[in-house]
PDB file of C-alpha atoms in Angstrom:
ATOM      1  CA  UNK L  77     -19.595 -63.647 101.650  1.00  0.00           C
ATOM      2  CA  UNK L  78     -18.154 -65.551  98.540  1.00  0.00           C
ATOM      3  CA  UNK L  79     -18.158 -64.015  95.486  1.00  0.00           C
ATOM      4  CA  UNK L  80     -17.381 -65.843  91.967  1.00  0.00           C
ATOM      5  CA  UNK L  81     -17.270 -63.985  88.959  1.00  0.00           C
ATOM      6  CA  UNK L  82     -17.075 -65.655  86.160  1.00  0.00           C
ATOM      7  CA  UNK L  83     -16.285 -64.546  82.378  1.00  0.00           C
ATOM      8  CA  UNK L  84     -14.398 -64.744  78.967  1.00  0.00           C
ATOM      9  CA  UNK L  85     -17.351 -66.944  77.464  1.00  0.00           C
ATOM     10  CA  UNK L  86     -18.956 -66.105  73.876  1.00  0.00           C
ATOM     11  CA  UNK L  87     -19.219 -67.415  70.414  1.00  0.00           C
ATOM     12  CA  UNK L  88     -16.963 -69.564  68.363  1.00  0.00           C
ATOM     13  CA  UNK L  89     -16.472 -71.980  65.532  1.00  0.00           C
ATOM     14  CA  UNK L  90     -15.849 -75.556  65.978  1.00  0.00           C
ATOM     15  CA  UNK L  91     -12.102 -76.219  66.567  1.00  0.00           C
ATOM     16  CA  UNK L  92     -11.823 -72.794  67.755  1.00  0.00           C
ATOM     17  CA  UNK L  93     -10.139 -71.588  71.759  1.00  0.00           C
ATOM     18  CA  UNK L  94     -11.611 -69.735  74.943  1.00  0.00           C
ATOM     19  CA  UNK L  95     -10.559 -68.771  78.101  1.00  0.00           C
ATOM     20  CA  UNK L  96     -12.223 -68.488  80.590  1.00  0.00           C
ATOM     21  CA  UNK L  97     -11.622 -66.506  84.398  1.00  0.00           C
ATOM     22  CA  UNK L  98     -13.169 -67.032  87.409  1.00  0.00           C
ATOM     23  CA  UNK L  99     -12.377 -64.236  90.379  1.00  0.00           C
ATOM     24  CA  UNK L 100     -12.720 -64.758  93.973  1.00  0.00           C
ATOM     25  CA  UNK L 101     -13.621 -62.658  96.827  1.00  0.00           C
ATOM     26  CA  UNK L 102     -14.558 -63.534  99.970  1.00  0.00           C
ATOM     27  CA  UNK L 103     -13.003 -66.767 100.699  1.00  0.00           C
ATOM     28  CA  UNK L 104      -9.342 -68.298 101.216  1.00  0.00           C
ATOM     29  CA  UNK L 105      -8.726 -68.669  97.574  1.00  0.00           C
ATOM     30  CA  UNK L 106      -5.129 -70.102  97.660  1.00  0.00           C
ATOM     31  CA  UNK L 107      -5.734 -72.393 100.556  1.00  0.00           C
ATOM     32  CA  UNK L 108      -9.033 -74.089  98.428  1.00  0.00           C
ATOM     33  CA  UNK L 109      -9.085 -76.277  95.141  1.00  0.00           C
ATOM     34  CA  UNK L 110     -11.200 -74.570  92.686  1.00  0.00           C
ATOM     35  CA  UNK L 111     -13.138 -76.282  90.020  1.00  0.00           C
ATOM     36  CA  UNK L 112     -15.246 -75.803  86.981  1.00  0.00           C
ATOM     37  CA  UNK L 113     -18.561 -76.874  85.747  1.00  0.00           C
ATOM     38  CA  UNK L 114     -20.600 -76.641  83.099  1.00  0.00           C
ATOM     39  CA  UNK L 115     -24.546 -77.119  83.139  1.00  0.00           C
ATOM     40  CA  UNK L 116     -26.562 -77.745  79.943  1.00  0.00           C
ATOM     41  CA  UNK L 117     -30.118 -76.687  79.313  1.00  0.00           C
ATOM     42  CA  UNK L 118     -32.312 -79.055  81.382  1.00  0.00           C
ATOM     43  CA  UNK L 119     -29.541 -80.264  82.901  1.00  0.00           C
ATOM     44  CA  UNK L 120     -27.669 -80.654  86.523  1.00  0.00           C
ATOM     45  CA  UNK L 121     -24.063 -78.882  86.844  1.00  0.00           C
ATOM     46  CA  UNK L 122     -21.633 -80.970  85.694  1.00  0.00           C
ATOM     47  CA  UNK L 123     -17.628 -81.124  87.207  1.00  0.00           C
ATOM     48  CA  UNK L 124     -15.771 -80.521  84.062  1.00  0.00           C
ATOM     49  CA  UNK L 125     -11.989 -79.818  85.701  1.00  0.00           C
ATOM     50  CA  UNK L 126     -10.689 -79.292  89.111  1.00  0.00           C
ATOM     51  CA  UNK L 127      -7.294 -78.246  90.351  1.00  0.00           C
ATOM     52  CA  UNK L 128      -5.784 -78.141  93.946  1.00  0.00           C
ATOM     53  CA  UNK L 129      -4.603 -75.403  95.937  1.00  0.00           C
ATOM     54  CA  UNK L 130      -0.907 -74.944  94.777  1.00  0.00           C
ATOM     55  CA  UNK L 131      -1.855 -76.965  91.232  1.00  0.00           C
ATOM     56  CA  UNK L 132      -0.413 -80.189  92.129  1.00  0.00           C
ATOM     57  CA  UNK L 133      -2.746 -82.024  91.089  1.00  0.00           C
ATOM     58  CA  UNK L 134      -5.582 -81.317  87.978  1.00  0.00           C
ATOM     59  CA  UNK L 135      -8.773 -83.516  87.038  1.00  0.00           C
ATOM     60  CA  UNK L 136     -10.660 -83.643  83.475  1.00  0.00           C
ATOM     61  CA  UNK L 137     -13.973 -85.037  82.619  1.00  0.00           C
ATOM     62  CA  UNK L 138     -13.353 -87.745  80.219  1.00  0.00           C
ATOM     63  CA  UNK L 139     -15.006 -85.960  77.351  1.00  0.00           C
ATOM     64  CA  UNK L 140     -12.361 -82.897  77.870  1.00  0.00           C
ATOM     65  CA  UNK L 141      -9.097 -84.912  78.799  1.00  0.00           C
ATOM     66  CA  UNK L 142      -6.495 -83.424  76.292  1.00  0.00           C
ATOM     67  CA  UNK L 143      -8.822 -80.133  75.221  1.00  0.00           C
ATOM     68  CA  UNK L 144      -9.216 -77.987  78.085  1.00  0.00           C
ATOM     69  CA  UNK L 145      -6.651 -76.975  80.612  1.00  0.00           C
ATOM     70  CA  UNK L 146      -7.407 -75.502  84.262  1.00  0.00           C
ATOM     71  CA  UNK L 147      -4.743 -73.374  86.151  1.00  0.00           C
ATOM     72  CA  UNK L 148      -5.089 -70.771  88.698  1.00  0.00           C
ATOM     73  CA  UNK L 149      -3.016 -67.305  90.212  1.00  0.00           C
ATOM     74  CA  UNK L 150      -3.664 -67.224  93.686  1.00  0.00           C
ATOM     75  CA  UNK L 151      -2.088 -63.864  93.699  1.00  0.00           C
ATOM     76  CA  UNK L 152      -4.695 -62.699  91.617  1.00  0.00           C
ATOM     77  CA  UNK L 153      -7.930 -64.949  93.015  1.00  0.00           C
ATOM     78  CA  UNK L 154      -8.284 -66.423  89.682  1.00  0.00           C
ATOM     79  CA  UNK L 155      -8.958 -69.663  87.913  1.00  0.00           C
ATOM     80  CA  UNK L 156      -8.633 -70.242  84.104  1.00  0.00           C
ATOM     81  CA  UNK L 157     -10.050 -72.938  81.905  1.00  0.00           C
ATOM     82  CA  UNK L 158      -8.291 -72.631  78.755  1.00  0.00           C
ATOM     83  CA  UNK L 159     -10.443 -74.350  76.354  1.00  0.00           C
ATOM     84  CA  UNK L 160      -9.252 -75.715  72.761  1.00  0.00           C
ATOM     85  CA  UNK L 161     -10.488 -77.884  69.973  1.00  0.00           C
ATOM     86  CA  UNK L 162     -13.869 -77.061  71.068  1.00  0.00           C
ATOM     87  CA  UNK L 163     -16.960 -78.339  69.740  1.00  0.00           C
ATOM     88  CA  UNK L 164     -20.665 -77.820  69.537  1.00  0.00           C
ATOM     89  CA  UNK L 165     -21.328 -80.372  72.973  1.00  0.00           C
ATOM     90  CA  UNK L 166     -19.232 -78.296  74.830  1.00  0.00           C
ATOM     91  CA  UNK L 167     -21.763 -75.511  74.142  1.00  0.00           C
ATOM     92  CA  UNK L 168     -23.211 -74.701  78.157  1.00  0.00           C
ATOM     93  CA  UNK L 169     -23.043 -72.172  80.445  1.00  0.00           C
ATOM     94  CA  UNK L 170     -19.851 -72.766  82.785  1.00  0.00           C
ATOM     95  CA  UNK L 171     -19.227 -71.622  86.532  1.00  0.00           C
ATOM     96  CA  UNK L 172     -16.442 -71.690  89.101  1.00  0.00           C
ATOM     97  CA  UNK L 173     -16.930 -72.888  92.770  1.00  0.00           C
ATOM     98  CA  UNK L 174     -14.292 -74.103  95.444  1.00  0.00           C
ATOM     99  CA  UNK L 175     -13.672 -77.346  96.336  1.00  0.00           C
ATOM    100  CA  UNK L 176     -12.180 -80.453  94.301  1.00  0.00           C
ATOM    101  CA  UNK L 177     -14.809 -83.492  93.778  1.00  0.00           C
ATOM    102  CA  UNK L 178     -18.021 -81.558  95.131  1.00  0.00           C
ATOM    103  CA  UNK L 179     -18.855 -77.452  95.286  1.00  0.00           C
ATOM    104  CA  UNK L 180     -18.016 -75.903  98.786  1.00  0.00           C
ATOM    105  CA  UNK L 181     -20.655 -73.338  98.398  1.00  0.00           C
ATOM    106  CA  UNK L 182     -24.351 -72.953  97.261  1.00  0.00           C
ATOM    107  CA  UNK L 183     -24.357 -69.625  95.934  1.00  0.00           C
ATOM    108  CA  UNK L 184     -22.862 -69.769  92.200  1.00  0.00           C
ATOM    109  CA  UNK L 185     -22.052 -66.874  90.144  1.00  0.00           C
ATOM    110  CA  UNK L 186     -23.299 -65.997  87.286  1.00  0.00           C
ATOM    111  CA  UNK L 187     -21.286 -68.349  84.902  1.00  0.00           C
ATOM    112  CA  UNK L 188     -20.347 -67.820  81.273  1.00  0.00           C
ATOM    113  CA  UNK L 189     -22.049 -68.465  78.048  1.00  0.00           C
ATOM    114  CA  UNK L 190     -19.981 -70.708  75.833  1.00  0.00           C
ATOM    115  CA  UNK L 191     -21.375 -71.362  72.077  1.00  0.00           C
ATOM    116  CA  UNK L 192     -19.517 -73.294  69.564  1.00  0.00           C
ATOM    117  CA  UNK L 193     -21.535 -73.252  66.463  1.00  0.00           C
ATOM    118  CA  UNK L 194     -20.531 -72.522  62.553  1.00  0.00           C
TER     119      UNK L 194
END
């Protein structure tokens, strides 16, 4: 069964950086495209960045294009989403899944808290 554990979240100041990890278990990790998402309160998940299996290729959201970076280490299982300039709309709770345009599985992790407030 796939497990996605996701962390590296917490408070910061506008302008400020996170990363964030995602580790996976259970599932051909360096044979899938992995992707982030972020979900809002009251909101649906939304696809925030997405990267293929051997980082070829990388996708943005428009509202992160040139803010956040996603990169992986399949020896390790892990995705990143390095995450600069932030500000307070980027304040959500993020999760990992596989897959590139759409999530491969149904069961999500946890996610990550991510609060940018002064």
């Amino acid at each position: 069964q796939v497990q996605l554990v996701e962390s590296g979240g917490g408070l910061v100041q506008p302008g400020g950086s996170l990363r964030l990890s995602c580790a996976a278990s259970g599932c051909t990790f360096g044979g899938s495209p992995m992707s982030w998402y972020r979900q809002f309160p009251g909101k649906e998940r939304e696809l925030v960045a997405a990267i293929t299996s051997m980082s070829s290729i990388r996708n943005y959201v428009d509202s992160v294009k040139g803010r956040f970076t996603i990169s992986r280490d399949n020896a390790k299982n892990t995705v990143y989403l390095q995450m600069n300039s932030l500000k307070p709309e980027d304040t959500a709770v993020y999760y990992c899944n596989a897959g590139y345009s759409l999530p491969k599985y149904d069961s999500w992790g946890q996610g990550t808290q991510v609060t940018v407030s002064s």
